[in-house]
């Protein structure tokens, strides 16, 4: 039986759940799971509904739009595997974790390729029989480097780009090319400790919590809508190397969690905020 996910985002009014569910019933579709949320400050309604049955997509969406009678965003997503391209530089912990999850079937995605501006991780990726695209950034401008990446990625038509510790700042032009499709991970010391070796800086300040944040990328790289976060407690016995090791563990878990939420169509974007079901 065909399974789909219906996503509805619109201004909140009375009877929205009734209207949508009534249309689904008329189409002989079964609701397997439903979640909704009202942002009262913004007067916005969000609903994610898992449905099963034979679907006439065009007709169903037309009727839902007509029934809501308001400016709405309605999306019907299949539960087919989505495709991703992973970007990496030299650090292997996030990339390695995603490769292992993919290899074991725990990542519901097709990894189309790994893109990197270094060759350091190529041997690791070769073990998983996934294409490794090295696009050297030395001797060329950022614009030229990004154009080469775009030229490689666009024909592959990825659903998401995953920055697995990809240590290059993306231009607004690049971000616009993949709007709301780029997921990044970083330690949660930002913006308190930026630049070289933030863990050493944090150690010198006696930090007691280490965390990680996964988010969509916007023009301000580390200020996009947050998808997932987590923290762990540490104490004065940790060296900065211990802190870094603990931080890497948190980063790979948070990135994988955020990616799974995206792959399962559990994220709504509104302004610079996410609603996650």
mmCIF file of C-alpha atoms in Angstrom:
data_model
loop_
_atom_site.group_PDB
_atom_site.id
_atom_site.type_symbol
_atom_site.label_atom_id
_atom_site.label_comp_id
_atom_site.label_asym_id
_atom_site.label_seq_id
_atom_site.Cartn_x
_atom_site.Cartn_y
_atom_site.Cartn_z
ATOM 1 C CA UNK A 1 0.000 0.000 0.000
ATOM 2 C CA UNK A 2 1.266 3.457 -0.917
ATOM 3 C CA UNK A 3 2.349 5.615 2.012
ATOM 4 C CA UNK A 4 2.795 9.369 1.951
ATOM 5 C CA UNK A 5 3.363 12.249 4.322
ATOM 6 C CA UNK A 6 1.130 15.307 4.072
ATOM 7 C CA UNK A 7 2.574 18.595 5.327
ATOM 8 C CA UNK A 8 0.301 21.589 5.876
ATOM 9 C CA UNK A 9 1.438 25.067 6.926
ATOM 10 C CA UNK A 10 -0.972 28.000 7.011
ATOM 11 C CA UNK A 11 -2.535 30.730 9.111
ATOM 12 C CA UNK A 12 -4.463 29.234 12.001
ATOM 13 C CA UNK A 13 -8.267 29.177 11.784
ATOM 14 C CA UNK A 14 -10.969 26.976 13.285
ATOM 15 C CA UNK A 15 -11.624 23.555 11.836
ATOM 16 C CA UNK A 16 -8.390 22.987 9.910
ATOM 17 C CA UNK A 17 -7.825 19.436 11.173
ATOM 18 C CA UNK A 18 -11.456 18.562 10.424
ATOM 19 C CA UNK A 19 -11.257 19.991 6.900
ATOM 20 C CA UNK A 20 -8.085 18.116 5.982
ATOM 21 C CA UNK A 21 -9.087 14.807 7.586
ATOM 22 C CA UNK A 22 -12.514 14.956 5.903
ATOM 23 C CA UNK A 23 -10.877 15.256 2.491
ATOM 24 C CA UNK A 24 -8.574 12.350 3.283
ATOM 25 C CA UNK A 25 -11.596 10.261 4.246
ATOM 26 C CA UNK A 26 -13.400 11.156 1.011
ATOM 27 C CA UNK A 27 -10.352 9.892 -0.865
ATOM 28 C CA UNK A 28 -10.501 6.643 1.120
ATOM 29 C CA UNK A 29 -7.111 7.369 2.679
ATOM 30 C CA UNK A 30 -6.131 6.088 6.099
ATOM 31 C CA UNK A 31 -4.481 8.357 8.661
ATOM 32 C CA UNK A 32 -1.753 6.338 10.351
ATOM 33 C CA UNK A 33 -0.267 9.150 12.429
ATOM 34 C CA UNK A 34 -1.051 12.826 12.860
ATOM 35 C CA UNK A 35 0.721 15.687 14.617
ATOM 36 C CA UNK A 36 -0.250 19.332 14.705
ATOM 37 C CA UNK A 37 0.989 22.498 16.377
ATOM 38 C CA UNK A 38 -0.261 26.073 16.595
ATOM 39 C CA UNK A 39 2.241 28.879 17.031
ATOM 40 C CA UNK A 40 -0.007 31.333 18.846
ATOM 41 C CA UNK A 41 2.458 34.204 18.640
ATOM 42 C CA UNK A 42 2.622 33.952 14.858
ATOM 43 C CA UNK A 43 -0.923 32.567 14.442
ATOM 44 C CA UNK A 44 0.488 29.749 12.331
ATOM 45 C CA UNK A 45 -0.772 26.172 12.018
ATOM 46 C CA UNK A 46 1.480 23.205 11.214
ATOM 47 C CA UNK A 47 0.365 19.640 10.586
ATOM 48 C CA UNK A 48 2.205 16.481 9.594
ATOM 49 C CA UNK A 49 0.046 13.504 8.649
ATOM 50 C CA UNK A 50 1.172 10.017 7.632
ATOM 51 C CA UNK A 51 -1.377 8.513 5.268
ATOM 52 C CA UNK A 52 -1.765 5.298 3.288
ATOM 53 C CA UNK A 53 -3.856 4.307 0.279
ATOM 54 C CA UNK A 54 -4.083 4.936 -3.436
ATOM 55 C CA UNK A 55 -3.473 8.626 -4.028
ATOM 56 C CA UNK A 56 -4.320 10.970 -6.865
ATOM 57 C CA UNK A 57 -1.770 13.581 -5.852
ATOM 58 C CA UNK A 58 -2.899 16.438 -8.072
ATOM 59 C CA UNK A 59 -6.570 16.083 -7.177
ATOM 60 C CA UNK A 60 -5.894 15.656 -3.459
ATOM 61 C CA UNK A 61 -3.704 18.740 -3.197
ATOM 62 C CA UNK A 62 -6.185 20.819 -5.205
ATOM 63 C CA UNK A 63 -9.025 19.915 -2.852
ATOM 64 C CA UNK A 64 -6.976 20.617 0.275
ATOM 65 C CA UNK A 65 -5.900 24.036 -1.027
ATOM 66 C CA UNK A 66 -9.510 24.871 -1.899
ATOM 67 C CA UNK A 67 -10.777 23.706 1.485
ATOM 68 C CA UNK A 68 -8.275 25.720 3.504
ATOM 69 C CA UNK A 69 -9.285 28.872 1.631
ATOM 70 C CA UNK A 70 -6.169 30.698 2.794
ATOM 71 C CA UNK A 71 -2.574 31.220 1.812
ATOM 72 C CA UNK A 72 -1.190 27.784 2.628
ATOM 73 C CA UNK A 73 1.798 25.586 1.904
ATOM 74 C CA UNK A 74 0.736 22.003 1.283
ATOM 75 C CA UNK A 75 3.205 19.288 0.370
ATOM 76 C CA UNK A 76 2.695 15.595 -0.267
ATOM 77 C CA UNK A 77 5.894 13.604 0.228
ATOM 78 C CA UNK A 78 6.489 9.989 -0.718
ATOM 79 C CA UNK A 79 8.354 7.744 1.702
ATOM 80 C CA UNK A 80 10.957 6.814 -0.893
ATOM 81 C CA UNK A 81 14.595 7.169 0.094
ATOM 82 C CA UNK A 82 15.987 10.652 -0.354
ATOM 83 C CA UNK A 83 19.422 11.363 -1.811
ATOM 84 C CA UNK A 84 22.226 13.257 -0.104
ATOM 85 C CA UNK A 85 25.714 14.528 -0.840
ATOM 86 C CA UNK A 86 28.076 14.779 2.113
ATOM 87 C CA UNK A 87 30.710 17.517 2.298
ATOM 88 C CA UNK A 88 33.822 17.016 4.410
ATOM 89 C CA UNK A 89 37.312 18.463 4.845
ATOM 90 C CA UNK A 90 39.749 16.619 7.136
ATOM 91 C CA UNK A 91 37.854 15.557 10.264
ATOM 92 C CA UNK A 92 36.459 12.047 9.937
ATOM 93 C CA UNK A 93 34.138 11.542 12.914
ATOM 94 C CA UNK A 94 30.865 12.857 11.444
ATOM 95 C CA UNK A 95 31.550 11.497 7.972
ATOM 96 C CA UNK A 96 32.596 8.094 9.314
ATOM 97 C CA UNK A 97 29.494 7.851 11.475
ATOM 98 C CA UNK A 98 27.171 8.580 8.532
ATOM 99 C CA UNK A 99 29.009 6.097 6.320
ATOM 100 C CA UNK A 100 28.642 3.366 8.932
ATOM 101 C CA UNK A 101 24.965 4.155 9.471
ATOM 102 C CA UNK A 102 24.415 4.026 5.718
ATOM 103 C CA UNK A 103 26.327 0.764 5.377
ATOM 104 C CA UNK A 104 24.298 -0.874 8.162
ATOM 105 C CA UNK A 105 20.965 0.344 6.798
ATOM 106 C CA UNK A 106 20.335 2.743 9.681
ATOM 107 C CA UNK A 107 20.399 5.822 7.448
ATOM 108 C CA UNK A 108 17.347 5.990 5.207
ATOM 109 C CA UNK A 109 19.103 7.773 2.355
ATOM 110 C CA UNK A 110 21.149 7.209 -0.754
ATOM 111 C CA UNK A 111 24.596 8.780 -0.427
ATOM 112 C CA UNK A 112 25.335 9.997 -3.946
ATOM 113 C CA UNK A 113 28.877 11.212 -3.294
ATOM 114 C CA UNK A 114 31.340 12.714 -0.860
ATOM 115 C CA UNK A 115 32.684 16.140 -1.838
ATOM 116 C CA UNK A 116 35.865 17.447 -0.241
ATOM 117 C CA UNK A 117 38.483 20.109 -0.767
ATOM 118 C CA UNK A 118 41.131 17.669 0.542
ATOM 119 C CA UNK A 119 42.140 14.091 -0.305
ATOM 120 C CA UNK A 120 42.697 13.023 3.310
ATOM 121 C CA UNK A 121 39.396 11.156 3.672
ATOM 122 C CA UNK A 122 39.384 9.458 0.268
ATOM 123 C CA UNK A 123 40.733 6.110 1.509
ATOM 124 C CA UNK A 124 38.066 6.009 4.218
ATOM 125 C CA UNK A 125 35.289 6.629 1.699
ATOM 126 C CA UNK A 126 36.654 4.057 -0.764
ATOM 127 C CA UNK A 127 35.991 1.325 1.809
ATOM 128 C CA UNK A 128 32.262 2.047 1.450
ATOM 129 C CA UNK A 129 32.235 2.088 -2.365
ATOM 130 C CA UNK A 130 30.883 5.633 -2.598
ATOM 131 C CA UNK A 131 32.169 8.201 -5.134
ATOM 132 C CA UNK A 132 34.686 10.659 -3.713
ATOM 133 C CA UNK A 133 34.920 13.984 -5.484
ATOM 134 C CA UNK A 134 38.018 15.995 -4.608
ATOM 135 C CA UNK A 135 37.630 19.611 -5.690
ATOM 136 C CA UNK A 136 40.816 21.392 -4.731
ATOM 137 C CA UNK A 137 40.393 24.929 -3.439
ATOM 138 C CA UNK A 138 44.069 25.885 -3.663
ATOM 139 C CA UNK A 139 44.993 28.527 -6.202
ATOM 140 C CA UNK A 140 41.446 29.465 -7.151
ATOM 141 C CA UNK A 141 38.897 31.906 -5.765
ATOM 142 C CA UNK A 142 35.960 30.892 -3.615
ATOM 143 C CA UNK A 143 33.644 31.699 -6.508
ATOM 144 C CA UNK A 144 35.554 29.409 -8.866
ATOM 145 C CA UNK A 145 35.686 26.641 -6.267
ATOM 146 C CA UNK A 146 31.970 26.810 -5.593
ATOM 147 C CA UNK A 147 31.127 26.861 -9.290
ATOM 148 C CA UNK A 148 33.013 23.581 -9.685
ATOM 149 C CA UNK A 149 31.061 22.114 -6.775
ATOM 150 C CA UNK A 150 27.748 23.324 -8.209
ATOM 151 C CA UNK A 151 28.654 21.895 -11.610
ATOM 152 C CA UNK A 152 29.266 18.519 -9.967
ATOM 153 C CA UNK A 153 26.273 18.494 -7.608
ATOM 154 C CA UNK A 154 23.430 19.895 -9.688
ATOM 155 C CA UNK A 155 23.146 16.966 -12.141
ATOM 156 C CA UNK A 156 22.941 14.575 -9.153
ATOM 157 C CA UNK A 157 19.858 16.457 -7.888
ATOM 158 C CA UNK A 158 20.369 15.803 -4.168
ATOM 159 C CA UNK A 159 17.586 16.344 -1.670
ATOM 160 C CA UNK A 160 20.088 17.558 0.930
ATOM 161 C CA UNK A 161 23.717 18.598 1.257
ATOM 162 C CA UNK A 162 25.224 17.545 4.591
ATOM 163 C CA UNK A 163 28.209 19.487 5.919
ATOM 164 C CA UNK A 164 30.042 16.862 7.981
ATOM 165 C CA UNK A 165 32.631 19.273 9.416
ATOM 166 C CA UNK A 166 33.156 20.941 6.059
ATOM 167 C CA UNK A 167 35.457 23.789 6.998
ATOM 168 C CA UNK A 168 34.713 26.325 4.306
ATOM 169 C CA UNK A 169 32.302 29.247 4.451
ATOM 170 C CA UNK A 170 29.616 29.068 1.779
ATOM 171 C CA UNK A 171 28.672 32.149 -0.191
ATOM 172 C CA UNK A 172 25.091 33.498 -0.330
ATOM 173 C CA UNK A 173 25.021 32.476 -4.008
ATOM 174 C CA UNK A 174 25.802 28.857 -3.168
ATOM 175 C CA UNK A 175 23.273 28.792 -0.326
ATOM 176 C CA UNK A 176 20.588 30.168 -2.644
ATOM 177 C CA UNK A 177 21.283 27.402 -5.158
ATOM 178 C CA UNK A 178 20.405 24.840 -2.480
ATOM 179 C CA UNK A 179 17.932 26.848 -0.419
ATOM 180 C CA UNK A 180 16.819 25.037 2.754
ATOM 181 C CA UNK A 181 18.702 21.938 1.664
ATOM 182 C CA UNK A 182 22.041 22.387 3.457
ATOM 183 C CA UNK A 183 22.448 20.902 6.941
ATOM 184 C CA UNK A 184 25.446 21.859 9.065
ATOM 185 C CA UNK A 185 26.868 20.715 12.413
ATOM 186 C CA UNK A 186 28.990 22.708 14.811
ATOM 187 C CA UNK A 187 29.974 22.732 18.458
ATOM 188 C CA UNK A 188 27.779 24.828 20.696
ATOM 189 C CA UNK A 189 30.607 27.067 21.882
ATOM 190 C CA UNK A 190 29.716 29.432 19.070
ATOM 191 C CA UNK A 191 29.765 32.375 19.191
ATOM 192 C CA UNK A 192 31.641 32.452 22.522
ATOM 193 C CA UNK A 193 34.707 30.579 21.253
ATOM 194 C CA UNK A 194 35.469 31.020 17.578
ATOM 195 C CA UNK A 195 38.579 30.581 15.505
ATOM 196 C CA UNK A 196 41.361 28.085 16.066
ATOM 197 C CA UNK A 197 40.911 25.354 18.683
ATOM 198 C CA UNK A 198 37.719 26.403 20.484
ATOM 199 C CA UNK A 199 38.140 23.488 22.898
ATOM 200 C CA UNK A 200 41.404 24.892 24.198
ATOM 201 C CA UNK A 201 39.698 28.258 24.643
ATOM 202 C CA UNK A 202 36.772 26.614 26.461
ATOM 203 C CA UNK A 203 39.144 24.646 28.687
ATOM 204 C CA UNK A 204 40.892 27.836 29.711
ATOM 205 C CA UNK A 205 37.521 29.307 30.748
ATOM 206 C CA UNK A 206 36.452 26.256 32.740
ATOM 207 C CA UNK A 207 33.468 25.321 30.586
ATOM 208 C CA UNK A 208 31.140 22.801 32.278
ATOM 209 C CA UNK A 209 28.918 21.822 29.350
ATOM 210 C CA UNK A 210 29.812 20.647 25.848
ATOM 211 C CA UNK A 211 27.176 20.661 23.149
ATOM 212 C CA UNK A 212 26.481 20.497 19.439
ATOM 213 C CA UNK A 213 23.962 22.150 17.147
ATOM 214 C CA UNK A 214 22.676 20.968 13.781
ATOM 215 C CA UNK A 215 20.915 23.548 11.640
ATOM 216 C CA UNK A 216 19.978 24.590 8.147
ATOM 217 C CA UNK A 217 22.468 26.931 6.519
ATOM 218 C CA UNK A 218 21.489 30.460 5.600
ATOM 219 C CA UNK A 219 23.574 33.452 4.521
ATOM 220 C CA UNK A 220 24.956 33.673 8.072
ATOM 221 C CA UNK A 221 26.477 30.196 8.136
ATOM 222 C CA UNK A 222 26.032 29.325 11.821
ATOM 223 C CA UNK A 223 22.834 31.286 12.428
ATOM 224 C CA UNK A 224 20.343 29.245 10.407
ATOM 225 C CA UNK A 225 17.195 27.527 11.761
ATOM 226 C CA UNK A 226 18.133 24.969 14.408
ATOM 227 C CA UNK A 227 17.070 21.354 13.878
ATOM 228 C CA UNK A 228 18.624 19.463 16.783
ATOM 229 C CA UNK A 229 20.885 20.081 19.779
ATOM 230 C CA UNK A 230 22.367 18.139 22.662
ATOM 231 C CA UNK A 231 24.791 18.624 25.543
ATOM 232 C CA UNK A 232 26.885 16.604 27.978
ATOM 233 C CA UNK A 233 28.279 17.563 31.365
ATOM 234 C CA UNK A 234 32.041 17.784 31.922
ATOM 235 C CA UNK A 235 34.199 18.936 34.833
ATOM 236 C CA UNK A 236 37.622 20.279 35.746
ATOM 237 C CA UNK A 237 39.314 16.889 35.261
ATOM 238 C CA UNK A 238 38.880 17.093 31.465
ATOM 239 C CA UNK A 239 41.840 18.202 29.395
ATOM 240 C CA UNK A 240 41.002 20.152 26.245
ATOM 241 C CA UNK A 241 41.751 16.948 24.307
ATOM 242 C CA UNK A 242 39.188 15.069 26.429
ATOM 243 C CA UNK A 243 36.705 17.855 25.761
ATOM 244 C CA UNK A 244 37.343 17.653 22.040
ATOM 245 C CA UNK A 245 36.792 13.883 22.031
ATOM 246 C CA UNK A 246 33.535 14.261 23.957
ATOM 247 C CA UNK A 247 32.479 17.065 21.641
ATOM 248 C CA UNK A 248 33.016 14.923 18.571
ATOM 249 C CA UNK A 249 30.784 12.215 20.015
ATOM 250 C CA UNK A 250 27.985 14.730 20.541
ATOM 251 C CA UNK A 251 28.450 16.247 17.083
ATOM 252 C CA UNK A 252 28.055 12.990 15.203
ATOM 253 C CA UNK A 253 24.964 11.988 17.185
ATOM 254 C CA UNK A 254 23.271 15.359 16.739
ATOM 255 C CA UNK A 255 24.065 15.501 13.012
ATOM 256 C CA UNK A 256 22.677 12.002 12.409
ATOM 257 C CA UNK A 257 19.548 12.852 14.399
ATOM 258 C CA UNK A 258 18.979 16.072 12.453
ATOM 259 C CA UNK A 259 19.517 14.342 9.132
ATOM 260 C CA UNK A 260 17.025 11.614 9.998
ATOM 261 C CA UNK A 261 14.432 14.247 10.898
ATOM 262 C CA UNK A 262 14.948 15.861 7.492
ATOM 263 C CA UNK A 263 14.824 12.532 5.665
ATOM 264 C CA UNK A 264 11.528 11.681 7.374
ATOM 265 C CA UNK A 265 9.962 15.064 6.479
ATOM 266 C CA UNK A 266 9.518 16.004 10.130
ATOM 267 C CA UNK A 267 10.724 19.609 9.845
ATOM 268 C CA UNK A 268 8.762 22.750 9.060
ATOM 269 C CA UNK A 269 10.607 26.003 8.413
ATOM 270 C CA UNK A 270 9.044 29.312 9.384
ATOM 271 C CA UNK A 271 11.124 32.467 9.303
ATOM 272 C CA UNK A 272 14.388 31.486 11.028
ATOM 273 C CA UNK A 273 12.824 28.788 13.159
ATOM 274 C CA UNK A 274 11.962 25.107 12.839
ATOM 275 C CA UNK A 275 8.961 23.162 14.042
ATOM 276 C CA UNK A 276 10.008 19.532 14.435
ATOM 277 C CA UNK A 277 7.573 16.628 14.803
#
